[in-house]
PDB file of C-alpha atoms in Angstrom:
ATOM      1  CA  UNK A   1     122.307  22.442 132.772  1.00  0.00           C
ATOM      2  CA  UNK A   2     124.910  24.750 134.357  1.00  0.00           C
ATOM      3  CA  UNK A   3     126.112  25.810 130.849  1.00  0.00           C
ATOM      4  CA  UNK A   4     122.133  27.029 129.896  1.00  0.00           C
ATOM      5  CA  UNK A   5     121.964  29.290 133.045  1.00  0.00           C
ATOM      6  CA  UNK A   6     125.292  30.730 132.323  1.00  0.00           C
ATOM      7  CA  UNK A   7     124.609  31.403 128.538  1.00  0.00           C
ATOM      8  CA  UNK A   8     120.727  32.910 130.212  1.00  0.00           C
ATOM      9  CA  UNK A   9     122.418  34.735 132.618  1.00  0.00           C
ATOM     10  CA  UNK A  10     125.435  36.302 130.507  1.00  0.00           C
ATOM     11  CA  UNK A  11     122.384  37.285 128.006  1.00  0.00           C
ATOM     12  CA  UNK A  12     120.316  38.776 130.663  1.00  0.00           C
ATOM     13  CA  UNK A  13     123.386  40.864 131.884  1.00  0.00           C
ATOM     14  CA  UNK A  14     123.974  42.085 128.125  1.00  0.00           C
ATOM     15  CA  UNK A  15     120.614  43.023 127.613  1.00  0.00           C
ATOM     16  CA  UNK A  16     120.272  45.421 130.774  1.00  0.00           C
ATOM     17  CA  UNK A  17     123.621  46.647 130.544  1.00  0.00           C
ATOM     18  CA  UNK A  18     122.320  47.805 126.713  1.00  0.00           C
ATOM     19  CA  UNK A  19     119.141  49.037 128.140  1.00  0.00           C
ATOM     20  CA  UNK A  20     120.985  51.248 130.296  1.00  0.00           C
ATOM     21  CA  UNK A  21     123.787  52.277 127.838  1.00  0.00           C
ATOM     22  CA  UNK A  22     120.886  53.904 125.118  1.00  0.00           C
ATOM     23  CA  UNK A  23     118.937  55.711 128.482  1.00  0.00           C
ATOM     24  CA  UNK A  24     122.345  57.316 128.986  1.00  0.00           C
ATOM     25  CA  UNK A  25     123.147  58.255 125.793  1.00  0.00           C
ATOM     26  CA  UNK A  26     119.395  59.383 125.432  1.00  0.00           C
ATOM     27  CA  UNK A  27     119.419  62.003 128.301  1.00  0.00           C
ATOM     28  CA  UNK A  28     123.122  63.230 127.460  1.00  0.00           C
ATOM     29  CA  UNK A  29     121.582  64.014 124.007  1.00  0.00           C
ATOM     30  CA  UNK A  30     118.720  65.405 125.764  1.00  0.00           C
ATOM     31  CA  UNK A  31     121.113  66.909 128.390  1.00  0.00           C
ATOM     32  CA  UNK A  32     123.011  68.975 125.324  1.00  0.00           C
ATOM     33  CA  UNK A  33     120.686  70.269 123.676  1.00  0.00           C
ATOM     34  CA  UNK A  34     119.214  72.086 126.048  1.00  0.00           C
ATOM     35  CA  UNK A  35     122.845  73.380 126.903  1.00  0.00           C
ATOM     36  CA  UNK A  36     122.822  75.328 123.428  1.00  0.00           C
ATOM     37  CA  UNK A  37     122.842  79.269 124.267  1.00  0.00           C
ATOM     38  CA  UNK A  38     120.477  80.802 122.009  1.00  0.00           C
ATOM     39  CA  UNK A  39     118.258  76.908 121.266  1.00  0.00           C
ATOM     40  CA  UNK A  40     114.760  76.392 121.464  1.00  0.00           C
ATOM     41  CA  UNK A  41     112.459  73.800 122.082  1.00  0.00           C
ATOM     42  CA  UNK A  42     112.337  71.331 119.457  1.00  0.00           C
ATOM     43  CA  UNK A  43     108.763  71.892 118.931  1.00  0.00           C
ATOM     44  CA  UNK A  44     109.342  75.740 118.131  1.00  0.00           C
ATOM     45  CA  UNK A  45     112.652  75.127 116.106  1.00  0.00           C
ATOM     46  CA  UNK A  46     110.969  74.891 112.722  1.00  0.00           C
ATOM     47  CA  UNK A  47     108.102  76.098 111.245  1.00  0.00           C
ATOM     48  CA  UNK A  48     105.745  73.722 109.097  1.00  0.00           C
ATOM     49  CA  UNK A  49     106.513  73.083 105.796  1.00  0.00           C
ATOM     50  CA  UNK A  50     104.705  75.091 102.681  1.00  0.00           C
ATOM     51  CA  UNK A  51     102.265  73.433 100.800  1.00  0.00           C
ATOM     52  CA  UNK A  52     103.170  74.333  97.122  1.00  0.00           C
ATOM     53  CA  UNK A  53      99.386  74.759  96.374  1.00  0.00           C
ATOM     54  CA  UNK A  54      98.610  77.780  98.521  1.00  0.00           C
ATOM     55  CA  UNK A  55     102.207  79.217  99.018  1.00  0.00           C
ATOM     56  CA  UNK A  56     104.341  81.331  96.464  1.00  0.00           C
ATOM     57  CA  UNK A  57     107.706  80.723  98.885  1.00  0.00           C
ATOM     58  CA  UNK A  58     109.178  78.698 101.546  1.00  0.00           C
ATOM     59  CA  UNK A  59     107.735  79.175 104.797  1.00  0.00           C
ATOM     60  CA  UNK A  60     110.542  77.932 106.977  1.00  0.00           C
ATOM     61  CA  UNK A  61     109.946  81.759 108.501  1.00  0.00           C
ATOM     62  CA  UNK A  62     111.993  80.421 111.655  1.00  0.00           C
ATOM     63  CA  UNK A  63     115.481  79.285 109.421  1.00  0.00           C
ATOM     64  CA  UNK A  64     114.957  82.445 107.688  1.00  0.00           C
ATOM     65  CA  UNK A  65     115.059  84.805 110.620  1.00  0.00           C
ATOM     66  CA  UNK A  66     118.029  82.801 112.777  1.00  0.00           C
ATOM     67  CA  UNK A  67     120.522  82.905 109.104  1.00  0.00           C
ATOM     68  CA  UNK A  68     119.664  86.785 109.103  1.00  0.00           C
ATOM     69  CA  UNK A  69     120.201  87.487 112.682  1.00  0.00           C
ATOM     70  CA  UNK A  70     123.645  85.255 112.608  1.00  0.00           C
ATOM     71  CA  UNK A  71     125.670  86.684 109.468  1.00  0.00           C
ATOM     72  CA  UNK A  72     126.731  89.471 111.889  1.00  0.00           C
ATOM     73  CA  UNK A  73     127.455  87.336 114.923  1.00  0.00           C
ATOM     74  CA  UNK A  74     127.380  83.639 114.896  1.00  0.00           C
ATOM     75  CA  UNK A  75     126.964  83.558 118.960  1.00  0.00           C
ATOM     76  CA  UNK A  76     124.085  85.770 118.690  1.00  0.00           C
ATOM     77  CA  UNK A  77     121.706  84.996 121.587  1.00  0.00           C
ATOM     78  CA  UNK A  78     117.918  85.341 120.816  1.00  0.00           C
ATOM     79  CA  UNK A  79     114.408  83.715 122.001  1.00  0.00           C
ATOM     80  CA  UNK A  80     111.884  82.591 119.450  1.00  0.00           C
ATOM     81  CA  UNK A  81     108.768  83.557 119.991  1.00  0.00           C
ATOM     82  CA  UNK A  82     106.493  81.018 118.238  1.00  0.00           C
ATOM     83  CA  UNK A  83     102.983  82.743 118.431  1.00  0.00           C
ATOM     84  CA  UNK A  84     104.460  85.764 116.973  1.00  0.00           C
ATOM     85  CA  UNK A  85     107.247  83.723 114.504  1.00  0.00           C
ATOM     86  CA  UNK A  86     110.256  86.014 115.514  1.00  0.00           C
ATOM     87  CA  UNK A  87     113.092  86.390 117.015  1.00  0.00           C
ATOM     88  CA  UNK A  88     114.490  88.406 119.709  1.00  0.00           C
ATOM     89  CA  UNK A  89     117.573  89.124 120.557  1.00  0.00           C
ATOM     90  CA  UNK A  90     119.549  91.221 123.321  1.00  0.00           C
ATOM     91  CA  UNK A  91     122.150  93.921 121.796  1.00  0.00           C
ATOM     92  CA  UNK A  92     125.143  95.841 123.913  1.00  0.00           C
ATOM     93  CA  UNK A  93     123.610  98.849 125.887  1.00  0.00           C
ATOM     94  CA  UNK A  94     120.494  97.073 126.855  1.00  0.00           C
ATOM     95  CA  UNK A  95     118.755  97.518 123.250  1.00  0.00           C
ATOM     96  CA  UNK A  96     116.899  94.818 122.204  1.00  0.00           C
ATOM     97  CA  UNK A  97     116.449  93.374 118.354  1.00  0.00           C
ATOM     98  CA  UNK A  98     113.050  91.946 116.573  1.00  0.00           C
ATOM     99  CA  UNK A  99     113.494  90.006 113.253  1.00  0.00           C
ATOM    100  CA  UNK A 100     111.053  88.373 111.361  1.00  0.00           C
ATOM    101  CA  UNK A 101     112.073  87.302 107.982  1.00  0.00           C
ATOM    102  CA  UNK A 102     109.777  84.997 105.353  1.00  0.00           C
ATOM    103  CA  UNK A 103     106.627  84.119 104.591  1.00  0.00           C
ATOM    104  CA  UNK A 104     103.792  82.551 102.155  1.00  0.00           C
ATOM    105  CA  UNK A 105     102.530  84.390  99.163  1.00  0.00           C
ATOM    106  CA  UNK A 106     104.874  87.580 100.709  1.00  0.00           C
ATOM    107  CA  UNK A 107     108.492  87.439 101.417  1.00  0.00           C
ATOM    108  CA  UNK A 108     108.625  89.428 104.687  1.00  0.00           C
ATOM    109  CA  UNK A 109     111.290  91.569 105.559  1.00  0.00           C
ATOM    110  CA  UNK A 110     110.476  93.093 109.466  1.00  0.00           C
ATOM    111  CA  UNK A 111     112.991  94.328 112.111  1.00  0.00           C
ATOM    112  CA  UNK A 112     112.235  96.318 114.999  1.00  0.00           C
ATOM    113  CA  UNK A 113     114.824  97.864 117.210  1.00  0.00           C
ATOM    114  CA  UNK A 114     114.157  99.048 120.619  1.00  0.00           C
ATOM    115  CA  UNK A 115     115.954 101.764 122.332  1.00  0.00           C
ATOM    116  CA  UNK A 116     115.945 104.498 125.055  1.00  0.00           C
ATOM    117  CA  UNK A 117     113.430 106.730 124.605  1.00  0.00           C
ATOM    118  CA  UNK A 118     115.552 109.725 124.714  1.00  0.00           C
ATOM    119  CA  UNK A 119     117.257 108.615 121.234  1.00  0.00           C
ATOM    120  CA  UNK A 120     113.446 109.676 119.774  1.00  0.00           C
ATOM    121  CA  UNK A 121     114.633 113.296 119.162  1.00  0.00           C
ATOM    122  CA  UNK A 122     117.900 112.387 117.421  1.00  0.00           C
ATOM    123  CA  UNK A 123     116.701 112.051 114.189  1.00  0.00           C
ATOM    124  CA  UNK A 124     120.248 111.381 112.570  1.00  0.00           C
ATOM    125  CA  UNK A 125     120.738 108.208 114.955  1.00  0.00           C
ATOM    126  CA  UNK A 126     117.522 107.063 114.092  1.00  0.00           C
ATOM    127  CA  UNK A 127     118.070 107.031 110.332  1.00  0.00           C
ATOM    128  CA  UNK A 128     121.818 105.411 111.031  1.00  0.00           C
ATOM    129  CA  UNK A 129     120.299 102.483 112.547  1.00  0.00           C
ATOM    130  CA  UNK A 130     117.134 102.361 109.758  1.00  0.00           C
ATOM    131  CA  UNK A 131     120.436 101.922 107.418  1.00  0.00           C
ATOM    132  CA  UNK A 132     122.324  99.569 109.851  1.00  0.00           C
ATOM    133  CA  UNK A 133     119.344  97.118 110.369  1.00  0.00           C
ATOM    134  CA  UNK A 134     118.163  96.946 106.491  1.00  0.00           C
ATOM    135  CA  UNK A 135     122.038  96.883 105.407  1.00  0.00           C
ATOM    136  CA  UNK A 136     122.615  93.908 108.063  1.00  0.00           C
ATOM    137  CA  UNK A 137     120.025  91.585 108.174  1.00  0.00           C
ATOM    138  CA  UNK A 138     117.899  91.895 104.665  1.00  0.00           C
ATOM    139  CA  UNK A 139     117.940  90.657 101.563  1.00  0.00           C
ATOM    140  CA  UNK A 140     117.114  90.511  98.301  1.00  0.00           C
ATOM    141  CA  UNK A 141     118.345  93.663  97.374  1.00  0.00           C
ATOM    142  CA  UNK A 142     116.582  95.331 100.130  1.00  0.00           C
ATOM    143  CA  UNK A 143     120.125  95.021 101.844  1.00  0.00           C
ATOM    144  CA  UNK A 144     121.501  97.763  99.309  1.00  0.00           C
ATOM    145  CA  UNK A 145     118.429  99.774  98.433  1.00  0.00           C
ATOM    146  CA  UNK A 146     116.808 100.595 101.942  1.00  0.00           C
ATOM    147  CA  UNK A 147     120.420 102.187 102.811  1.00  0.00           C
ATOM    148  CA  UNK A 148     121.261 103.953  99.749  1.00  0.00           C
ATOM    149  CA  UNK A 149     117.550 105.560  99.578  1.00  0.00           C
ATOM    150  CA  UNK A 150     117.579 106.697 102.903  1.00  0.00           C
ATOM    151  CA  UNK A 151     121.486 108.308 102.046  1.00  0.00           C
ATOM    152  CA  UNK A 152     120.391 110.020  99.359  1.00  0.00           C
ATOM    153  CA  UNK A 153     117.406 111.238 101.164  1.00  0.00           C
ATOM    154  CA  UNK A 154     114.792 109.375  99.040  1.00  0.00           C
ATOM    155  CA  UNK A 155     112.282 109.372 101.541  1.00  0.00           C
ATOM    156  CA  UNK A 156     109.533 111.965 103.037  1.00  0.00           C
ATOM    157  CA  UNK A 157     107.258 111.996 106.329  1.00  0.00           C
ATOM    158  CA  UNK A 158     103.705 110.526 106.277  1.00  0.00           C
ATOM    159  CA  UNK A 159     102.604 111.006 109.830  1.00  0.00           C
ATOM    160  CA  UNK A 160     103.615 112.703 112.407  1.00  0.00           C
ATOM    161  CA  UNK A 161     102.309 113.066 116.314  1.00  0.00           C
ATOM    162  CA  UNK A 162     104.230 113.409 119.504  1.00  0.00           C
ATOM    163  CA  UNK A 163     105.275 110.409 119.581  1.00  0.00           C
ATOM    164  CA  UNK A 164     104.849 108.387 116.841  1.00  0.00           C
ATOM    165  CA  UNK A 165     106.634 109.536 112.954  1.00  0.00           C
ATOM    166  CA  UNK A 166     106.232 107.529 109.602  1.00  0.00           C
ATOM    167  CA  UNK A 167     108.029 107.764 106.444  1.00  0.00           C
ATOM    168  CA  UNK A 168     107.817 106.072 103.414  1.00  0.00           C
ATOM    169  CA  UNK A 169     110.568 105.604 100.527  1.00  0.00           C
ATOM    170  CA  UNK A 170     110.290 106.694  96.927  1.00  0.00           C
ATOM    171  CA  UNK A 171     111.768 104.201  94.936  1.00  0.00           C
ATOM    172  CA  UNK A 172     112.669 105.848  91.398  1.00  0.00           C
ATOM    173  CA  UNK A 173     113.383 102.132  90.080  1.00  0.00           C
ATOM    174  CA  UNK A 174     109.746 101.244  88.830  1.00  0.00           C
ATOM    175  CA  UNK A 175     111.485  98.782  86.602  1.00  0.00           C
ATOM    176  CA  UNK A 176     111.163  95.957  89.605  1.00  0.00           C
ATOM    177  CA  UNK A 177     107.843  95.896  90.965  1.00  0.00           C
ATOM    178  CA  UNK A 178     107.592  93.023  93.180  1.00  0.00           C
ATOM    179  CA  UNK A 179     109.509  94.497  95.644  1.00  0.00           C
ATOM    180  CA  UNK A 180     107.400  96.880  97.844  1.00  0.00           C
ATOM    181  CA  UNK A 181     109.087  98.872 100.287  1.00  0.00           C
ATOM    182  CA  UNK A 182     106.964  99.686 102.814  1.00  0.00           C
ATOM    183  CA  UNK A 183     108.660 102.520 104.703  1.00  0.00           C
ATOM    184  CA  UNK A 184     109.706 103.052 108.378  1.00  0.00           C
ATOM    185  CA  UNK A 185     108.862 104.236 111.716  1.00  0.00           C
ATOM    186  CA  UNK A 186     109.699 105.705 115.146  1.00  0.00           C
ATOM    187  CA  UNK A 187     108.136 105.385 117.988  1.00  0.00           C
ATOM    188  CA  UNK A 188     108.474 106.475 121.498  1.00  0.00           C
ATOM    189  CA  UNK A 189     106.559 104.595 124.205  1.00  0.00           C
ATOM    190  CA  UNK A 190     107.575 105.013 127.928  1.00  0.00           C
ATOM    191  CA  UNK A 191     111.384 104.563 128.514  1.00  0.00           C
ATOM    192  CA  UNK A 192     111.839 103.013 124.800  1.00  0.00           C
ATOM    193  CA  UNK A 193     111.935 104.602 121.406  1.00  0.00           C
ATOM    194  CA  UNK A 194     110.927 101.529 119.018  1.00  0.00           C
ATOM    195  CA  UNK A 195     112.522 102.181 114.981  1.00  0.00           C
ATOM    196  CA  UNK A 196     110.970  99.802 112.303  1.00  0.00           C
ATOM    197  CA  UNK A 197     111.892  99.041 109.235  1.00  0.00           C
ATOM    198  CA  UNK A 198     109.739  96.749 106.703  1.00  0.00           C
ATOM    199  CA  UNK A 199     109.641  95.610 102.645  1.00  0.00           C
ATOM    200  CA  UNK A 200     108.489  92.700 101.033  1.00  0.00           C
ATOM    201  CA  UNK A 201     108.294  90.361  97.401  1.00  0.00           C
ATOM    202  CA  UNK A 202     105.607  89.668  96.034  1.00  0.00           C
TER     203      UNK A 202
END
């Protein structure tokens, strides 16, 4: 009789002693991945998966984005912003990044760069960083072509107000048409001048 409540009591002590061992190890897990500089919630770290029926490419916009905005810096901080599916990230100087790369029957390439307003009027800044943010964080041969179109001056003014200008890029190479380059843009709005730069496959 003494023996059976030993063995039930040894057993007992085991079992809450495991109990508590796999609620520690739960919120240390818990615990470090929140500690992650630049992590999200776990419910806005991926994006669904595409349904081959309705979508030409992967849709995985979110793994898309974070590999572009990490070749250049692997400690890169950002936020995800789920409603919009981007990322944004803080740069030196107080300018701030926008990437959204990916998509479902278009391959998206969209980055936004905001600055201080005064940079509006310096037209050969604002073409260096069209050149720096399409040579940096795009791909599929946007990478080379945005940079080398906009060096060779292969581009030409669509709209123009005060504060808003619009160009668009002639691309000689009509040989590849499933690229579309859609142009790029400056825009000044209170203290920030906004540049964007956008192509996409289709």
């Amino acid at each position: 009789m003494i023996v059976r409540i030993l063995v039930f009591s040894l057993l007992a002590h085991l079992l809450q002693a495991c109990t508590t061992d796999y609620r520690d190890t739960a919120v240390r897990k818990t615990a470090a991945s929140e500690e992650v500089p630049g992590s999200v919630p776990p419910q806005t770290a991926s994006e669904p998966a595409a349904e081959e029926t309705e979508c030409v490419f992967d849709t995985n916009v979110y793994r898309f984005t974070v590999e572009a905005l990490r070749k250049p810096n692997l400690q890169q901080p950002f936020t995800w912003d789920p409603a919009q599916r981007q990322a944004v990230a803080p740069l030196p100087g107080g300018d701030t990044l926008v990437l959204r790369i990916g998509g479902c029957s278009h391959f998206s390439y969209l980055a936004s760069y905001r600055t201080d307003s005064a940079r509006f009027s310096q037209e050969a800044y604002l073409l260096e960083k069209v050149q720096w943010l399409a040579g940096t964080y795009f791909g599929g041969g946007f990478e080379q072509d945005f940079p080398r179109f906009i060096a060779k001056g292969q581009y030409q003014l669509e709209e123009s107000t005060p504060g808003f200008r619009q160009y668009s890029v002639n691309n000689p190479d009509t040989a590849v048409t499933n690229r579309i380059f859609e142009g790029f843009s400056f825009k000044k709005e209170g203290a920030r001048t906004e540049i964007w730069v956008h192509g996409y496959v289709n």
